Coordinates of C-alpha atoms in Angstrom, one line a residue:
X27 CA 76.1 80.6 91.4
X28 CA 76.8 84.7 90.0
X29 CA 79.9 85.5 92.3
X30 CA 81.5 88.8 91.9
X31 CA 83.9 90.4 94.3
X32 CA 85.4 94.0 95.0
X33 CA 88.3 95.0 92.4
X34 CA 91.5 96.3 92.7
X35 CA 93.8 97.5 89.8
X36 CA 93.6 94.4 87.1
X37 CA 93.7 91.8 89.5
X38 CA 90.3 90.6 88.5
X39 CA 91.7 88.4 85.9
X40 CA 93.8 86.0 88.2
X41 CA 90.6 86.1 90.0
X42 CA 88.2 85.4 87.5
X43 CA 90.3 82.4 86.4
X44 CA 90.1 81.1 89.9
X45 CA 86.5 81.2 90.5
X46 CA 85.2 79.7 87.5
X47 CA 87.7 76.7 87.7
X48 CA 87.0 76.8 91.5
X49 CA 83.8 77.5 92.0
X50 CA 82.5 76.3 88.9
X51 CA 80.4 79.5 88.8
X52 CA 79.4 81.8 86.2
X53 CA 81.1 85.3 87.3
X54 CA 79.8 88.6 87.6
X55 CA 82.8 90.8 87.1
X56 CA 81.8 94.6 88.5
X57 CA 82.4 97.8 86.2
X58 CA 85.5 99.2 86.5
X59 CA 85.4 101.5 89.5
X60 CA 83.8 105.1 88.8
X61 CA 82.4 107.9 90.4
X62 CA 79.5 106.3 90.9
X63 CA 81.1 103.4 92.2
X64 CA 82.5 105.4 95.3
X65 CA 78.7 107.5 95.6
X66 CA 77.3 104.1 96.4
X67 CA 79.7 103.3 98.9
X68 CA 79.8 106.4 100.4
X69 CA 76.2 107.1 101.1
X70 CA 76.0 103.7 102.9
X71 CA 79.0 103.3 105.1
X72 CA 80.2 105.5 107.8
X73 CA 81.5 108.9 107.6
X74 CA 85.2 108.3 108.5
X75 CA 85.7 104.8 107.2
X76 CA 88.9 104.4 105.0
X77 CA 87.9 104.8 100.9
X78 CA 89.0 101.5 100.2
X79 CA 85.7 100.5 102.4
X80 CA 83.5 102.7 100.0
X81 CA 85.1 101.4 97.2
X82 CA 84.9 97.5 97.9
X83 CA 81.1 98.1 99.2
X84 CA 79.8 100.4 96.1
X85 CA 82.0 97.3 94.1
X86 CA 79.1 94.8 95.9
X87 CA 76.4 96.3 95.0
X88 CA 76.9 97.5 91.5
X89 CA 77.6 93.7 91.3
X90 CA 74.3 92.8 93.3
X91 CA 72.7 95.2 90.6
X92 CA 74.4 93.4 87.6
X93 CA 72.7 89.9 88.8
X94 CA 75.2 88.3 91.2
X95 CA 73.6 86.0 94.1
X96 CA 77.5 85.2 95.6
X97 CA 79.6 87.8 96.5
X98 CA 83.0 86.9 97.7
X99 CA 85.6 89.4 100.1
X100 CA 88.7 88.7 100.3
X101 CA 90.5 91.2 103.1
X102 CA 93.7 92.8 103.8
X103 CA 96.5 93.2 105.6
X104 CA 94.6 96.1 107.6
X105 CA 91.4 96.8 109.0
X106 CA 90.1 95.7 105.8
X107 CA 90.5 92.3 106.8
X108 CA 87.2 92.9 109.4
X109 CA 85.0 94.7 106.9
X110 CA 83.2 91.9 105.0
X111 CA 80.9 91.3 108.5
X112 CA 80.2 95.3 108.1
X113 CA 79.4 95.3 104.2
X114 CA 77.3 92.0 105.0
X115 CA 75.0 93.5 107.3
X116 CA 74.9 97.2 105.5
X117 CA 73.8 94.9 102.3
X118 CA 71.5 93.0 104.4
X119 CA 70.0 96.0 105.6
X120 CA 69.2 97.5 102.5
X121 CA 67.6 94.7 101.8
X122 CA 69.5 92.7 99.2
X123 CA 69.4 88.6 99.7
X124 CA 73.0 86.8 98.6
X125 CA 75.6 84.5 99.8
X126 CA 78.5 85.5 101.7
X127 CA 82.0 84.0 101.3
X128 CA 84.4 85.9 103.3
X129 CA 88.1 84.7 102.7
X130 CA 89.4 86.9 105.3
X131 CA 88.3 84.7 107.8
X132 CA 89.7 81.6 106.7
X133 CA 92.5 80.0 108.0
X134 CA 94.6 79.7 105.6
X135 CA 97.2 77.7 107.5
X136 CA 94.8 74.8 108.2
X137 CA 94.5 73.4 104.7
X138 CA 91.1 71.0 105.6
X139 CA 89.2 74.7 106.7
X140 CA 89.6 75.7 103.1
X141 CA 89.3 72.6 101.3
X142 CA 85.7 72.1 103.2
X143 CA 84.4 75.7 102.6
X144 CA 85.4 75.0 98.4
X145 CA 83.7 72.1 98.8
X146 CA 80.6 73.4 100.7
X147 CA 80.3 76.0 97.2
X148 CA 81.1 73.1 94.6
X149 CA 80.3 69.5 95.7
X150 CA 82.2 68.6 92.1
X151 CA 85.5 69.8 93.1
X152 CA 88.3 67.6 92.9
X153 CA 92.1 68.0 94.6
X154 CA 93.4 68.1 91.4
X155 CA 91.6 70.9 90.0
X156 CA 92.3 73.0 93.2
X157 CA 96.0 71.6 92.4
X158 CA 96.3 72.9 89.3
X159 CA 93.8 76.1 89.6
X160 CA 96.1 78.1 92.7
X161 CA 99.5 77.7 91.5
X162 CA 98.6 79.2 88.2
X163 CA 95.8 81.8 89.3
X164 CA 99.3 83.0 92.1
X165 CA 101.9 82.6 89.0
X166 CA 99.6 84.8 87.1
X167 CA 99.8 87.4 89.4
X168 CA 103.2 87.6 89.7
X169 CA 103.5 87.8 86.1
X170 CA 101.1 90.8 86.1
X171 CA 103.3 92.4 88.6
X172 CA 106.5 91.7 86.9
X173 CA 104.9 93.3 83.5
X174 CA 103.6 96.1 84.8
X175 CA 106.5 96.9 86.8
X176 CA 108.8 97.0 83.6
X177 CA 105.7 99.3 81.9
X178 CA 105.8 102.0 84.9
X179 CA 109.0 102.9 84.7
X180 CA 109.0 103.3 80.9
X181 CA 105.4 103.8 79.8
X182 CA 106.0 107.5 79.6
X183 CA 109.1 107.6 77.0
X184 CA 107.4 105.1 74.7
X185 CA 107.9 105.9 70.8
X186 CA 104.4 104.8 69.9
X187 CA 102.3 106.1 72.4
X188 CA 99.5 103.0 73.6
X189 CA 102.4 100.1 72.5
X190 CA 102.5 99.1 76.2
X191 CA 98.7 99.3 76.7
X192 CA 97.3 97.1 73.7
X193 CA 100.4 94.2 74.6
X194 CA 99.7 94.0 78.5
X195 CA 95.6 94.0 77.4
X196 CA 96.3 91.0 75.1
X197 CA 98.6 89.2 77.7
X198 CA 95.6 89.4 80.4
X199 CA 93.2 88.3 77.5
X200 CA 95.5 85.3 76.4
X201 CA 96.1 84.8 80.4
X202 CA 92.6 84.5 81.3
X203 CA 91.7 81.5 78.5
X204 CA 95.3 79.7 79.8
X205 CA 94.8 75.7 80.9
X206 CA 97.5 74.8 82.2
X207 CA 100.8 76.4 83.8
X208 CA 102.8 75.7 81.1
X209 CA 100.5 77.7 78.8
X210 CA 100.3 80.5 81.0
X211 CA 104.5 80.8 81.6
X212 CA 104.7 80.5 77.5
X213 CA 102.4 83.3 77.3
X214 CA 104.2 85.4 79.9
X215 CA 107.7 84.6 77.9
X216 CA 106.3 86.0 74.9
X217 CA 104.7 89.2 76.1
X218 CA 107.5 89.9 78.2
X219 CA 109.9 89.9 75.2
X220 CA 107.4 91.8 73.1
X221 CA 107.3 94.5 75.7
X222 CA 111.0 94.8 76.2
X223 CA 111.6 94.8 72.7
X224 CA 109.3 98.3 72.3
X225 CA 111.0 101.1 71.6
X226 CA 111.4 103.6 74.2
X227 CA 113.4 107.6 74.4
X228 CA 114.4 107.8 77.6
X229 CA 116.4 111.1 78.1
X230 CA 120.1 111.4 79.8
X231 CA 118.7 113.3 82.8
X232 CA 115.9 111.1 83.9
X233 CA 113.4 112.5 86.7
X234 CA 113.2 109.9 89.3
X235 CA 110.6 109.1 91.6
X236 CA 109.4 106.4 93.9
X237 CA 105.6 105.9 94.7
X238 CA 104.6 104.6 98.3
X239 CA 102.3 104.4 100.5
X240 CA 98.5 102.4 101.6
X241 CA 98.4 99.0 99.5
X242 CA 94.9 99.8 98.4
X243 CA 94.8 103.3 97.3
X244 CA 98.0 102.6 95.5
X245 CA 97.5 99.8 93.3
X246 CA 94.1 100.6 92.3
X247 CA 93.8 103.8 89.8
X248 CA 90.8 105.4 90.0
X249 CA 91.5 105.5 94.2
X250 CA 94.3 107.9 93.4
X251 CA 92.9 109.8 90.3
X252 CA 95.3 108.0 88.1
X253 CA 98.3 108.9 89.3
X254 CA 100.8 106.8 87.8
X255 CA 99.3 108.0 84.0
X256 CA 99.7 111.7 85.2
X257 CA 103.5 111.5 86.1
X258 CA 103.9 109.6 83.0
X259 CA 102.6 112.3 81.1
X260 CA 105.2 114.6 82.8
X261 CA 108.1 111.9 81.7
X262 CA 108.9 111.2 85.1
X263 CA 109.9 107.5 85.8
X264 CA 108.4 105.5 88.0
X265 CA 108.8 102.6 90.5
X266 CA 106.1 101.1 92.9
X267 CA 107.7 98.1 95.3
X268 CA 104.7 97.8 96.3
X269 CA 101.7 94.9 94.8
X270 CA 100.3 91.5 95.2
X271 CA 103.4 89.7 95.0
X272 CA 105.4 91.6 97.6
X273 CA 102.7 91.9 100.2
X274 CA 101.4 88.4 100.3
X275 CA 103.5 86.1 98.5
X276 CA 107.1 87.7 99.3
X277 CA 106.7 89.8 102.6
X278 CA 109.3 89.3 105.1
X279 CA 108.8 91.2 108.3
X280 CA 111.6 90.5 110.3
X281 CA 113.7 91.2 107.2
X282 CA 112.1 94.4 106.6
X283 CA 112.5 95.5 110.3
X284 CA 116.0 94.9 110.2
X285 CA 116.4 96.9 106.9
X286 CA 114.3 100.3 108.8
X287 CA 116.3 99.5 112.0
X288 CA 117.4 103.8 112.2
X289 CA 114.2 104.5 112.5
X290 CA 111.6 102.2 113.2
X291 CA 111.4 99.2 115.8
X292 CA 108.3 97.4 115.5
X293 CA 105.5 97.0 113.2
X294 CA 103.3 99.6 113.0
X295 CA 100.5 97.8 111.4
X296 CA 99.5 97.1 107.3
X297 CA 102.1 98.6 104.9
X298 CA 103.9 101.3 107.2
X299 CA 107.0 99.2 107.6
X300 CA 107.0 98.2 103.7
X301 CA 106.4 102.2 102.7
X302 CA 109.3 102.9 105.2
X303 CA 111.3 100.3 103.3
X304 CA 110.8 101.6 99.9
X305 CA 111.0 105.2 101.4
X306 CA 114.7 104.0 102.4
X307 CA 115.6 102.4 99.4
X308 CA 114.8 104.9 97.1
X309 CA 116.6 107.3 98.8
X310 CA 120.0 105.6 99.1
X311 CA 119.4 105.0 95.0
X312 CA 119.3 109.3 94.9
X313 CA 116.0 109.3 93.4
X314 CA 114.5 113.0 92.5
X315 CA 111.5 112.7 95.1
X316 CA 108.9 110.3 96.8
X317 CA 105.3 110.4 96.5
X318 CA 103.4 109.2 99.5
X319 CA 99.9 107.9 98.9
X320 CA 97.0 107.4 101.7
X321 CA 93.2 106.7 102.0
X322 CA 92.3 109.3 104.6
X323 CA 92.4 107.7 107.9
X324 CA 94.8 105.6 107.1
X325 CA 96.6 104.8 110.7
X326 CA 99.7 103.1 110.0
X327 CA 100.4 105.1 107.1
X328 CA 99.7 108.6 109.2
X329 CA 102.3 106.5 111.7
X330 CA 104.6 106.3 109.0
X331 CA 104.3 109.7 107.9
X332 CA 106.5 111.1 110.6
X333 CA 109.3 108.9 110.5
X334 CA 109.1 109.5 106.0
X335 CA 110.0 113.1 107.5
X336 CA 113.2 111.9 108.8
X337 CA 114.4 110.0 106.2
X338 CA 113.4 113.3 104.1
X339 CA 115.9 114.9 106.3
X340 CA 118.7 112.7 106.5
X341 CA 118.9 111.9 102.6
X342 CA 117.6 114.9 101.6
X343 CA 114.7 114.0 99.5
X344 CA 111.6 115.7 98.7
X345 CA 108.5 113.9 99.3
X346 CA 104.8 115.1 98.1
X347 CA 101.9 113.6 100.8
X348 CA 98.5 113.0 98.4
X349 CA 95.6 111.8 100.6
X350 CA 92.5 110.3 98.7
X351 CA 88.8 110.7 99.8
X352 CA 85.3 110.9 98.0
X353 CA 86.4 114.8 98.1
X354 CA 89.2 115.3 96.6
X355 CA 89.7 117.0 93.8
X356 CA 91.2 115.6 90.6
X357 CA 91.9 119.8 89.9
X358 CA 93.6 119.7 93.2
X359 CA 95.9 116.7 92.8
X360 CA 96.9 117.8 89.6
X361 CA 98.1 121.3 90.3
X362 CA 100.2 119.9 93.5
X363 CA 101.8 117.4 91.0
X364 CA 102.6 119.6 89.1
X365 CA 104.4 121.9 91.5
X366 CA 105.9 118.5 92.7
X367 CA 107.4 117.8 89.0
X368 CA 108.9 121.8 89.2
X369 CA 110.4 121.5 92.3
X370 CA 111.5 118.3 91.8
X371 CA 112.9 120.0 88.4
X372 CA 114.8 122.8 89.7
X373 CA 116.5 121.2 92.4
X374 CA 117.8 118.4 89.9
X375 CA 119.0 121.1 87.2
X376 CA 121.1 122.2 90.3
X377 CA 122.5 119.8 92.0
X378 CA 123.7 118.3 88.1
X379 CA 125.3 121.5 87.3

């Protein structure tokens, strides 16, 4: 088999290391997401379908294109998790033959489902290679997190600019060839004290401000015109709560309700409650301002929008809305972030005086 699957940020590699141990399969990895990409994916799906949509189907068949005969889809947390049977048919239609593996219709609480459908793909596939394969493609994930979350916040007051890029590239290089999970937690150790140990300015009177918002547009750069690089650039530091780890492997619903109590009761569907969360938090921690990021018609995050407003009020912190579609404007973004940043400027040189 050539399986490729939609990407998302750099959370190709864990996946990558999954299927060929998994699968046994040689994989077709798609470009990284362009222009083009979303073209693709917007001429063939509906008009007011969410971005991610476009993305993850232009993602199939720029892969289809590339050689792949297997294309896997793995879901969401949101109406993503009922697209594969859409981009299926819309491939079928245009008249490309594959296989299909959608993962978002397994159940992944009935361990013999899964095991059968591996073993349906790859006859050869033994327990203990399924053993082994998970727990490291998940711990390599939270690795990825962990690193990039110590490289957001400081990326932009680096000494040497590009010290942080070249280290996390050769972590997901030497992460990717790993055998075991010994190798790949003594590979983590190392990168993480090599990236700690770069040298960083950071300034007395840091600019402060918390990204949230849909999982998808997010994580992934090029769905929010590399955002996270732009406020860099502008030295403000930055925290995202939100990834992999804390949506799937740490999420806690109950907990997070209880936490958003004032002003929220129930789950309103995908990440609204975990925006409101790390709306909350980063307001009682007096950051500068919150940036709230969407995929046009995003529901729960349009939900969430409202009650973002309150907490605005109450803690007195700015917030800048950014929706992404195939027409915004990277000209656009960049002028309202930039506004953002002298706002968010001014009303910091007053309140410290």
């Amino acid at each position: 088999m050539k399986v490729s699957f939609p990407r998302m940020g750099n959370y190709d590699v864990p996946i990558r290391y999954f299927v060929r141990r998994v699968f046994d399969a040689e994989v077709v990895t798609p470009p990284a997401i362009t222009k083009r990409t979303l073209e693709l994916g917007s001429i063939h799906s509906p008009d007011f379908v969410c971005a991610p949509f476009k993305f993850n189907l232009g993602n199939h068949i720029e892969a289809l294109e590339n050689g792949a005969d297997t294309l896997i889809q793995f879901g969401g947390i949101c109406r993503l998790g009922y697209y594969g049977e859409l981009h299926e048919q819309i491939l079928r239609d245009l008249g490309y033959e594959f296989e299909f593996i959608n993962l978002a219709g397994m159940r992944m609480k009935n361990p013999k489902s899964v095991w059968d459908m591996l073993k349906r793909y790859n006859e050869k596939l033994t327990i203990e290679t399924l053993a082994t394969t998970l727990p490291t493609a998940f711990t390599m994930v939270k690795q990825m997190d962990e690193l990039e979350k110590h490289i957001r916040k400081n990326i932009g007051f680096e000494v040497n600019a590009g010290s942080y890029d070249l280290l996390y590239k050769a972590y997901l290089t030497e992460a990717e060839q790993v055998k075991s999970k010994k190798e790949l937690k003594r590979a983590f150790s190392h990168y993480l004290k090599e990236i700690k140990a770069v040298k960083v300015n950071l300034p007395k009177d840091l600019l402060k401000v918390g990204l949230i918002g849909e999982y998808f547009t997010v994580i992934e750069p090029f769905a929010n015109h590399f955002l996270e690089k732009e406020l860099a650039a502008m030295k403000i530091y930055v925290t995202r709560n939100l990834n992999i780890s804390t949506t799937v492997f740490h999420r806690d619903m109950p907990k997070l309700l209880k936490r958003v109590q004032h002003y929220v009761k129930y789950d309103i569907g995908a990440t609204g409650i975990d925006t409101i969360n790390a709306a909350l938090s980063f307001a009682r921690k007096n950051y500068d301002g919150l940036i709230h990021v969407k995929s046009f018609g995003c529901m729960p995050e349009i939900d969430a929008m409202s009650i973002l407003q309150n907490i605005s009020h109450d803690h007195e912190i700015p917030i800048l809305y950014l929706t992404f579609d195939t027409q915004t404007a990277e000209a656009g973004i960049k002028t309202r972030l930039e506004a953002f940043h002298d706002m968010i400027l001014m009303r910091s040189n007053t309140t410290r005086r």
